[in-house]
Short mmCIF file of C-alpha atoms and ligand atoms in Angstrom, two decimals:
data_model
loop_
_atom_site.label_atom_id
_atom_site.label_comp_id
_atom_site.label_asym_id
_atom_site.label_seq_id
_atom_site.Cartn_x
_atom_site.Cartn_y
_atom_site.Cartn_z
CA MET A 1 0.62 -0.22 -0.17
CA GLY A 2 2.54 2.65 -0.69
CA ILE A 3 4.73 1.98 2.54
CA THR A 4 7.80 1.40 2.77
CA ARG A 5 10.18 1.03 4.94
CA GLN A 6 13.75 1.56 5.62
CA ASN A 7 16.44 2.27 8.31
CA GLU A 8 15.37 4.84 9.67
CA GLY A 9 11.59 5.55 9.33
CA VAL A 10 9.50 5.06 6.89
CA THR A 11 8.64 6.43 3.36
CA ILE A 12 5.42 6.78 2.20
CA ASP A 13 3.73 7.58 -1.92
CA PHE A 14 0.75 9.60 -1.65
CA ASP A 15 -1.91 9.14 -4.64
CA CYS A 16 -3.09 12.53 -4.30
CA GLN A 17 -6.36 13.31 -5.65
CA PHE A 18 -8.86 15.50 -5.64
CA LYS A 19 -11.73 17.75 -7.24
CA VAL A 20 -12.24 21.21 -6.58
CA HIS A 21 -14.43 24.12 -8.42
CA LEU A 22 -13.34 27.23 -9.46
CA LYS A 23 -15.00 30.63 -10.55
CA ASP A 24 -12.26 31.49 -12.81
CA SER A 25 -8.35 31.79 -12.23
CA ARG A 26 -7.60 34.75 -10.63
CA ILE A 27 -4.75 34.62 -8.17
CA SER A 28 -7.04 34.93 -5.09
CA THR A 29 -9.48 32.26 -5.87
CA ILE A 30 -6.59 30.06 -6.57
CA LEU A 31 -5.11 30.75 -2.97
CA ALA A 32 -9.08 30.83 -1.27
CA CYS A 33 -9.30 27.77 -2.98
CA PHE A 34 -6.13 25.98 -1.81
CA ALA A 35 -6.72 27.36 1.44
CA ALA A 36 -9.94 25.47 1.54
CA LEU A 37 -8.24 22.06 0.31
CA LEU A 38 -5.37 22.75 3.30
CA PRO A 39 -7.04 21.17 6.04
CA GLN A 40 -8.00 17.93 4.77
CA LEU A 41 -4.78 17.53 3.14
CA LEU A 42 -3.46 17.85 6.30
CA MET A 43 -6.12 15.45 7.55
CA ASP A 44 -5.31 12.69 5.33
CA PHE A 45 -2.08 13.82 5.20
CA PHE A 46 -1.46 12.99 9.55
CA GLN A 47 -3.76 10.43 9.10
CA LYS A 48 -1.81 8.08 6.53
CA VAL A 49 1.81 8.68 8.25
CA LEU A 50 0.10 7.58 11.73
CA VAL A 51 -0.95 3.87 9.93
CA GLY A 52 2.51 4.21 8.15
CA PHE A 53 4.41 4.21 11.83
CA GLY A 54 1.80 2.14 13.14
CA GLU A 55 2.95 -0.94 10.93
CA TYR A 56 6.30 0.12 11.03
CA ALA A 57 6.54 -0.26 14.92
CA MET A 58 4.15 -3.33 14.90
CA ALA A 59 6.47 -4.93 12.80
CA LEU A 60 9.45 -4.08 15.70
CA GLU A 61 9.88 -6.53 18.57
CA LYS A 62 10.41 -4.59 21.04
CA LYS A 63 6.85 -1.52 20.14
CA PRO A 64 7.71 2.11 20.77
CA PHE A 65 4.89 1.04 23.70
CA ALA A 66 4.25 -0.92 26.34
CA CYS A 67 0.64 -2.26 28.28
CA LYS A 68 0.75 -1.26 31.82
CA CYS A 69 1.32 -5.71 31.80
CA GLY A 70 4.42 -4.77 30.94
CA ASN A 71 3.86 -5.93 27.84
CA ASN A 72 6.15 -4.04 24.72
CA ALA A 73 6.90 -7.10 21.87
CA ASP A 74 3.29 -8.79 21.20
CA PHE A 75 0.13 -7.18 20.31
CA ILE A 76 -2.37 -7.49 17.69
CA TRP A 77 -4.64 -4.41 15.44
CA LYS A 78 -7.51 -3.40 17.13
CA THR A 79 -8.17 -0.80 14.24
CA ARG A 80 -6.38 1.96 11.79
CA HIS A 81 -9.60 3.19 11.66
CA GLY A 82 -10.63 3.79 15.14
CA LYS A 83 -12.92 6.29 16.91
CA LYS A 84 -12.48 9.65 16.17
CA THR A 85 -9.89 12.34 18.33
CA ASN A 86 -9.27 15.82 18.20
CA ILE A 87 -5.67 17.04 17.87
CA HIS A 88 -4.50 20.30 17.20
CA GLY A 89 -2.45 20.53 13.43
CA PHE A 90 -1.01 23.81 14.20
CA TYR A 91 -2.59 25.21 10.32
CA CYS A 92 -6.26 23.57 11.74
CA TRP A 93 -8.07 21.28 14.55
CA LEU A 94 -7.82 18.00 12.73
CA LYS A 95 -10.39 14.77 13.57
CA LEU A 96 -7.79 11.69 14.08
CA HIS A 97 -9.01 8.19 12.95
CA GLN A 98 -7.17 6.36 16.51
CA LEU A 99 -4.96 3.89 16.02
CA GLN A 100 -6.12 0.80 18.28
CA VAL A 101 -3.56 -2.37 19.58
CA GLN A 102 -4.37 -5.30 22.03
CA CYS A 103 -1.99 -6.71 24.24
CA LYS A 104 -1.96 -10.20 23.10
CA ARG A 105 -1.00 -10.83 26.90
CA CYS A 106 -3.39 -9.58 29.38
CA GLY A 107 -6.07 -8.37 26.47
CA ARG A 108 -6.33 -5.41 26.99
CA LYS A 109 -6.70 -2.89 24.53
CA MET A 110 -4.85 0.74 24.37
CA TYR A 111 -4.89 3.45 21.64
CA ILE A 112 -1.33 4.73 20.13
CA THR A 113 -2.19 7.44 18.01
CA ARG A 114 -0.91 9.86 20.94
CA LYS A 115 2.06 7.68 21.48
CA LEU A 116 3.28 7.73 17.39
CA LEU A 117 3.10 11.70 17.94
CA GLY A 118 5.18 11.69 20.83
CA MET A 119 1.94 13.53 22.65
CA GLU A 120 0.76 13.30 26.37
CA PRO A 121 -2.06 10.83 27.03
CA MET A 122 -5.04 12.82 26.59
CA LYS A 123 -3.86 16.60 25.41
CA ARG A 124 -5.05 17.77 22.49
CA ILE A 125 -2.66 20.31 21.88
CA SER A 126 1.49 19.43 21.65
CA PRO A 127 4.43 21.50 23.39
CA THR A 128 5.65 22.43 19.72
CA ILE A 129 2.23 23.70 18.68
CA TYR A 130 1.30 25.47 21.60
CA ARG A 131 4.50 27.70 22.78
CA LYS A 132 4.28 28.85 18.84
CA LEU A 133 0.77 30.11 18.94
CA GLY A 134 1.53 31.22 22.95
CA LEU A 135 4.65 33.32 21.64
CA LEU A 136 2.21 34.79 18.50
CA GLY A 137 -0.10 35.99 20.97
CA SER A 138 2.55 37.61 23.36
CA LEU A 139 4.05 39.16 20.62
CA THR A 140 1.00 41.19 18.96
CA THR A 141 -2.94 40.21 19.90
CA PHE A 142 -4.99 37.66 19.81
CA ARG A 143 -7.54 39.55 17.30
CA VAL A 144 -4.53 40.24 15.02
CA ALA A 145 -2.74 36.74 15.41
CA GLU A 146 -6.17 34.91 14.37
CA LYS A 147 -6.15 37.84 11.87
CA ILE A 148 -2.43 36.20 10.80
CA GLY A 149 -3.53 32.60 11.02
CA ASP A 150 -6.20 33.65 8.53
CA MET A 151 -5.13 35.45 6.39
CA PHE A 152 -2.27 32.25 5.75
CA GLY A 153 -5.06 29.88 5.44
CA TRP A 154 -4.81 28.99 9.07
CA ALA A 155 -8.29 27.95 10.79
CA VAL A 156 -7.02 29.23 14.69
CA ASN A 157 -8.95 30.96 16.62
CA LYS A 158 -8.74 33.40 19.48
CA MET A 159 -9.73 31.06 22.25
CA THR A 160 -6.87 29.07 21.25
CA ILE A 161 -4.05 31.44 21.42
CA TRP A 162 -5.00 32.83 24.36
CA SER A 163 -5.33 29.22 26.03
CA ALA A 164 -1.36 28.30 24.27
CA VAL A 165 -0.29 31.98 26.22
CA GLN A 166 -1.57 30.27 29.57
CA LYS A 167 0.10 26.38 28.69
CA THR A 168 3.28 28.72 27.69
CA ALA A 169 3.86 31.14 30.52
CA SER A 170 3.32 28.40 32.74
CA GLU A 171 6.43 26.28 32.27
CA ILE A 172 8.20 30.04 32.73
CA ASP A 173 10.07 31.43 35.86
CA PHE A 174 12.52 33.87 35.75
CA LYS A 175 15.08 33.91 38.46
CA LEU A 176 18.17 35.16 38.88
CA ASP A 177 21.46 33.47 37.44
CA ALA A 178 24.33 33.30 39.41
CA LYS A 179 27.15 33.30 36.17
CA GLU A 180 25.51 36.53 35.24
CA LEU A 181 26.28 40.48 37.04
CA PRO A 182 25.72 41.38 40.94
CA HIS A 183 23.79 44.28 39.20
CA GLY A 184 19.94 44.15 38.87
CA GLU A 185 17.39 46.90 38.50
CA ALA A 186 13.42 46.47 39.72
CA ASP A 187 10.42 48.74 38.71
CA GLY A 188 6.70 49.02 38.38
CA THR A 189 4.38 49.86 35.67
CA GLY A 190 0.82 50.42 35.75
CA ILE A 191 -1.87 47.60 33.79
CA GLY A 192 -5.36 48.28 33.39
CA ILE A 193 -7.34 45.58 34.77
CA LYS A 194 -10.76 44.57 34.49
CA GLY A 195 -13.03 45.78 37.01
CA ILE A 196 -10.24 47.98 38.56
CA ALA A 197 -10.56 51.52 38.37
CA LYS A 198 -8.20 53.90 36.93
CA ARG A 199 -4.06 52.63 37.47
CA GLY A 200 -4.98 49.47 37.99
CA LYS A 201 -2.82 47.09 38.76
CA GLU A 202 1.32 47.74 39.06
CA LEU A 203 3.71 45.12 37.03
CA LYS A 204 7.15 44.90 39.00
CA VAL A 205 10.43 44.01 37.17
CA LEU A 206 13.80 42.59 38.22
CA VAL A 207 15.77 42.81 35.61
CA GLN A 208 19.40 41.67 35.85
CA TYR A 209 22.56 43.35 33.89
CA LYS A 210 24.40 40.53 31.34
CA ARG A 211 28.10 40.27 31.30
CA GLY A 212 27.71 40.58 28.03
CA GLY A 213 25.96 43.72 27.55
CA GLY A 214 22.08 44.02 27.95
CA VAL A 215 19.73 42.89 30.87
CA ARG A 216 17.78 40.10 31.42
CA VAL A 217 14.63 39.25 33.08
CA ALA A 218 15.33 37.68 36.45
CA GLY A 219 11.42 38.45 38.12
CA LEU A 220 8.38 39.37 37.54
CA ASP A 221 4.80 39.83 39.14
CA LEU A 222 1.54 41.14 38.96
CA GLY A 223 0.13 43.08 42.13
CA ASN A 224 -1.10 46.30 43.99
CA TYR A 225 0.29 49.37 43.75
CA ASN A 226 2.97 50.03 47.04
CA GLY A 227 2.21 46.35 47.89
CA SER A 228 4.85 43.29 48.17
CA TRP A 229 7.23 43.50 46.07
CA ASP A 230 7.68 40.11 48.07
CA ASN A 231 6.83 37.83 44.63
CA LEU A 232 9.92 39.19 42.39
CA PHE A 233 12.57 38.51 44.54
CA GLN A 234 10.89 34.82 46.34
CA ASN A 235 12.69 32.39 43.26
CA SER A 236 15.96 34.72 43.67
CA ILE A 237 16.77 34.59 47.42
CA ASP A 238 19.32 31.76 46.75
CA VAL A 239 20.98 33.33 44.42
CA PHE A 240 21.60 36.57 46.00
CA LYS A 241 23.16 34.24 48.96
CA ARG A 242 25.80 32.93 46.20
CA PHE A 243 26.91 36.49 44.93
CA SER A 244 29.70 38.21 47.79
CA GLN A 245 27.60 41.41 46.88
CA PHE A 246 24.30 42.42 44.77
CA LEU A 247 23.18 46.13 43.35
CA LEU A 248 19.91 46.52 43.39
CA LEU A 249 18.69 50.10 41.66
CA THR A 250 15.12 49.91 43.01
CA ASP A 251 12.21 52.01 44.40
CA GLY A 252 10.32 49.33 45.76
CA ASP A 253 9.86 47.88 49.17
CA THR A 254 12.85 45.40 49.57
CA ALA A 255 11.67 44.21 53.23
CA ILE A 256 11.98 40.94 51.79
CA LEU A 257 15.93 40.91 51.23
CA ASP A 258 16.07 41.47 54.75
CA SER A 259 17.80 38.46 55.13
CA VAL A 260 19.80 38.29 53.44
CA LYS A 261 21.10 41.93 53.97
CA ASP A 262 23.93 40.16 56.35
CA LYS A 263 24.72 37.47 54.73
CA VAL A 264 25.62 39.34 51.40
CA LYS A 265 26.30 42.61 51.04
CA ILE A 266 23.47 44.07 49.26
CA ILE A 267 23.40 47.87 47.91
CA PHE A 268 20.12 49.30 47.56
CA GLN A 269 19.89 52.55 45.64
CA ARG A 270 16.87 54.41 44.57
CA CYS A 271 16.36 54.46 41.30
CA LEU A 272 16.99 58.29 40.47
CA TRP A 273 15.31 58.21 37.10
CA HIS A 274 12.08 57.12 38.77
CA ILE A 275 12.36 60.13 41.59
CA PRO A 276 10.97 63.10 39.37
CA HIS A 277 8.47 60.58 37.89
CA GLN A 278 7.14 59.36 41.33
CA ALA A 279 7.12 62.89 42.57
CA LYS A 280 4.84 63.91 40.37
CA TYR A 281 2.47 61.22 41.67
CA VAL A 282 3.08 62.05 45.64
CA LEU A 283 2.60 65.49 44.06
CA TRP A 284 -0.80 65.17 43.00
CA GLN A 285 -1.96 63.08 45.75
CA ASP A 286 -0.85 66.55 47.67
CA ALA A 287 -3.41 68.39 45.54
CA VAL A 288 -0.43 70.53 44.08
CA LYS A 289 -1.86 71.77 40.28
CA ARG A 290 0.40 70.79 37.82
CA LYS A 291 2.68 73.31 36.03
CA SER A 292 1.43 75.83 39.06
CA THR A 293 4.67 77.12 40.48
CA GLU A 294 5.15 75.31 43.00
CA TRP A 295 4.85 72.34 41.56
CA LEU A 296 7.37 73.53 38.57
CA HIS A 297 9.73 74.36 41.50
CA VAL A 298 9.60 70.42 43.36
CA ILE A 299 10.37 68.74 39.94
CA ALA A 300 12.61 70.76 38.51
CA GLU A 301 14.53 71.28 41.57
CA LEU A 302 13.86 67.24 41.92
CA MET A 303 15.63 66.45 38.11
CA GLU A 304 18.83 68.47 39.20
CA ILE A 305 19.58 66.26 41.99
CA CYS A 306 18.78 63.10 40.37
CA ALA A 307 20.89 64.01 37.57
CA ILE A 308 24.24 62.75 37.75
CA ARG A 309 27.56 62.86 35.20
CA PRO A 310 28.47 59.54 33.97
CA PHE A 311 32.40 59.45 34.09
CA VAL A 312 33.57 61.11 37.28
CA ASP A 313 36.20 59.32 38.78
CA CYS A 314 37.63 62.24 40.88
CA ARG A 315 36.35 60.53 44.57
CA GLN A 316 36.61 64.65 46.03
CA THR A 317 34.51 65.63 43.91
CA ILE A 318 32.11 62.76 44.09
CA GLU A 319 32.06 63.61 48.00
CA MET A 320 31.36 67.34 46.87
CA MET A 321 28.50 66.73 44.60
CA VAL A 322 26.89 64.61 46.76
CA GLU A 323 26.79 66.63 49.57
CA SER A 324 26.02 69.26 47.86
CA LYS A 325 22.65 66.96 46.44
CA ARG A 326 21.95 66.28 50.10
CA ASN A 327 21.83 69.56 50.63
CA ARG A 328 19.40 70.51 47.43
CA LEU A 329 17.97 67.48 48.31
CA GLU A 330 16.85 68.85 52.39
CA GLU A 331 15.87 72.84 51.01
CA ILE A 332 13.15 71.00 48.79
CA ILE A 333 12.15 68.33 52.19
CA ARG A 334 12.09 71.49 54.06
CA TYR A 335 9.73 73.35 51.12
CA CYS A 336 7.31 70.35 50.83
CA ARG A 337 7.26 70.26 54.87
CA GLU A 338 6.35 74.36 54.77
CA ASN A 339 3.84 74.41 51.83
CA GLY A 340 1.86 71.16 53.62
CA TYR A 341 2.56 68.57 51.35
CA THR A 342 2.74 65.65 53.27
CA ASN A 343 2.64 62.68 50.98
CA THR A 344 5.74 63.76 49.08
CA VAL A 345 7.82 64.76 52.50
CA SER A 346 6.91 61.31 53.28
CA TYR A 347 8.40 59.87 50.42
CA LEU A 348 11.43 61.90 49.77
CA GLU A 349 12.31 61.32 53.21
CA ASN A 350 12.13 57.64 52.98
CA ALA A 351 14.21 57.40 49.44
CA ARG A 352 16.90 60.14 50.91
CA PRO A 353 18.99 57.38 52.80
CA ASP A 354 19.36 55.22 49.58
CA MET A 355 19.14 57.78 47.32
CA PHE A 356 22.82 58.51 46.37
CA THR A 357 24.73 55.09 47.47
CA ALA A 358 25.55 53.79 44.18
CA LEU A 359 27.12 57.50 43.74
CA GLU A 360 29.19 56.97 46.43
CA LYS A 361 30.22 53.74 46.04
CA ARG A 362 31.34 54.94 42.67
CA LEU A 363 29.73 51.76 41.69
CA ASN A 364 28.37 53.64 38.44
CA GLY A 365 25.35 56.06 39.69
CA LYS A 366 23.04 55.37 35.85
CA THR A 367 20.55 58.66 35.24
CA THR A 368 18.58 56.16 32.51
CA SER A 369 16.76 53.62 33.56
CA LYS A 370 17.57 50.10 32.00
CA VAL A 371 14.21 48.67 33.00
CA GLU A 372 12.45 51.18 31.50
CA ARG A 373 13.02 49.87 28.39
CA VAL A 374 11.86 46.52 29.53
CA MET A 375 8.83 48.27 30.94
CA ARG A 376 8.77 49.87 26.95
CA THR A 377 8.23 46.42 25.77
CA VAL A 378 5.99 45.32 28.82
CA ASN A 379 3.32 48.34 27.95
CA MET A 380 3.53 47.72 23.52
CA ARG A 381 1.43 44.56 24.41
CA ALA A 382 -0.30 44.74 27.40
CA ASN A 383 -1.70 48.77 26.85
CA VAL A 384 -4.00 47.43 23.77
CA SER A 385 -5.90 45.24 25.51
CA LYS A 386 -8.00 45.42 29.60
CA TRP A 387 -6.73 42.14 30.99
CA SER A 388 -7.15 39.63 33.85
CA LYS A 389 -4.97 39.75 36.75
CA VAL A 390 -3.57 36.43 35.30
CA GLY A 391 -3.66 37.20 31.63
CA ALA A 392 -2.03 40.34 31.53
CA LEU A 393 0.74 37.84 33.63
CA ASN A 394 1.13 35.36 31.57
CA VAL A 395 1.18 37.46 28.22
CA THR A 396 3.75 39.47 29.79
CA LYS A 397 6.02 37.16 31.32
CA VAL A 398 6.09 35.24 27.09
CA ARG A 399 6.80 38.25 25.93
CA LEU A 400 9.65 39.14 28.33
CA ALA A 401 11.39 35.87 27.80
CA TYR A 402 11.44 36.19 23.66
CA TYR A 403 12.39 39.17 24.18
CA TYR A 404 15.37 39.26 27.08
CA ASN A 405 15.81 35.63 27.68
CA GLY A 406 16.56 33.73 24.77
CA PHE A 407 12.88 31.81 24.95
CA ASP A 408 12.14 30.97 21.13
CA ALA A 409 9.35 28.82 19.75
ZN1 ZN B 1 -0.79 -6.30 28.85
#
């Protein structure tokens, strides 16, 4: 029946016969007709290959499958065209006739279709396929992904892509890499969540600097504004312990890192880039009118205080710079207190002890934040829909794993 067994694998001859009706010979008509033919061809192709390999396997002395009783040698065919099962064939869903064999030792019947396909029992979509669809759904919207598929003759709907994103994300985990640099940043960005008014939830990201330049994602969490940052660092605690020191730039709460603070030297640094931005938020809380004289004074001063010249390598100069910046910071805190900006005062007082740590250690007090770039990558996808909490986290996971951690499908 056109199946030749070879040393490795099988060769299968196809006699393809199909009848199509086209109204004209325009390229669009031909392509539309082919797209309609594709699912049928694919289904037959799968079916025939499966039967071919089923025959091949049955002729082997030791089968590539085993019965629950332990027998992996003696089987007879029950059927090559049994009950249909749904399996995803990447271009579309396929209804395949199952292949069933019977154990000659105990009489138990078993389907071997998924074994031949290299799939888990009962599963309808294989990891190689859901990872591709999952990546697609994280790179663009579900609607666009569906549209692109449609243009190429796929029949893959939004729900399938959505669920592929969830599955793919469940396999991805972020943590620090002990082989990369002891230097990172943590930051948060707002994401709109269904049913939550205004600022929604905060997505928190921990990035680690790489030896070869650039960053990798080492932690991800979605939670409340001003909420706990514990989840972000949790996975990486044991890796923190392996570094002799770690420089972390963050504006977030790092209470969970207290446990490793004694064992290893972690240098906390308020992300200076972030301070004027956060200040806008606390000034708003204090009902200071945007762009008013007072508002401009506070923001302009903070911008100056937080701007740090790179490549200053003279110790005395740095000390003088830090002293001058501290004085200016005191001035602006006093100004805010006199004006009754209580939120702004408490924000700045909180940040004060850690603001110039990195600069003082001459460990590079950068003014531009690498994590900000990561956040833009997140926002390009996250800001185009309203998300459930889990949905937003999962789509971001896959996206960041692809852009920063070498994930591909
Ligand atoms: Zn058996």
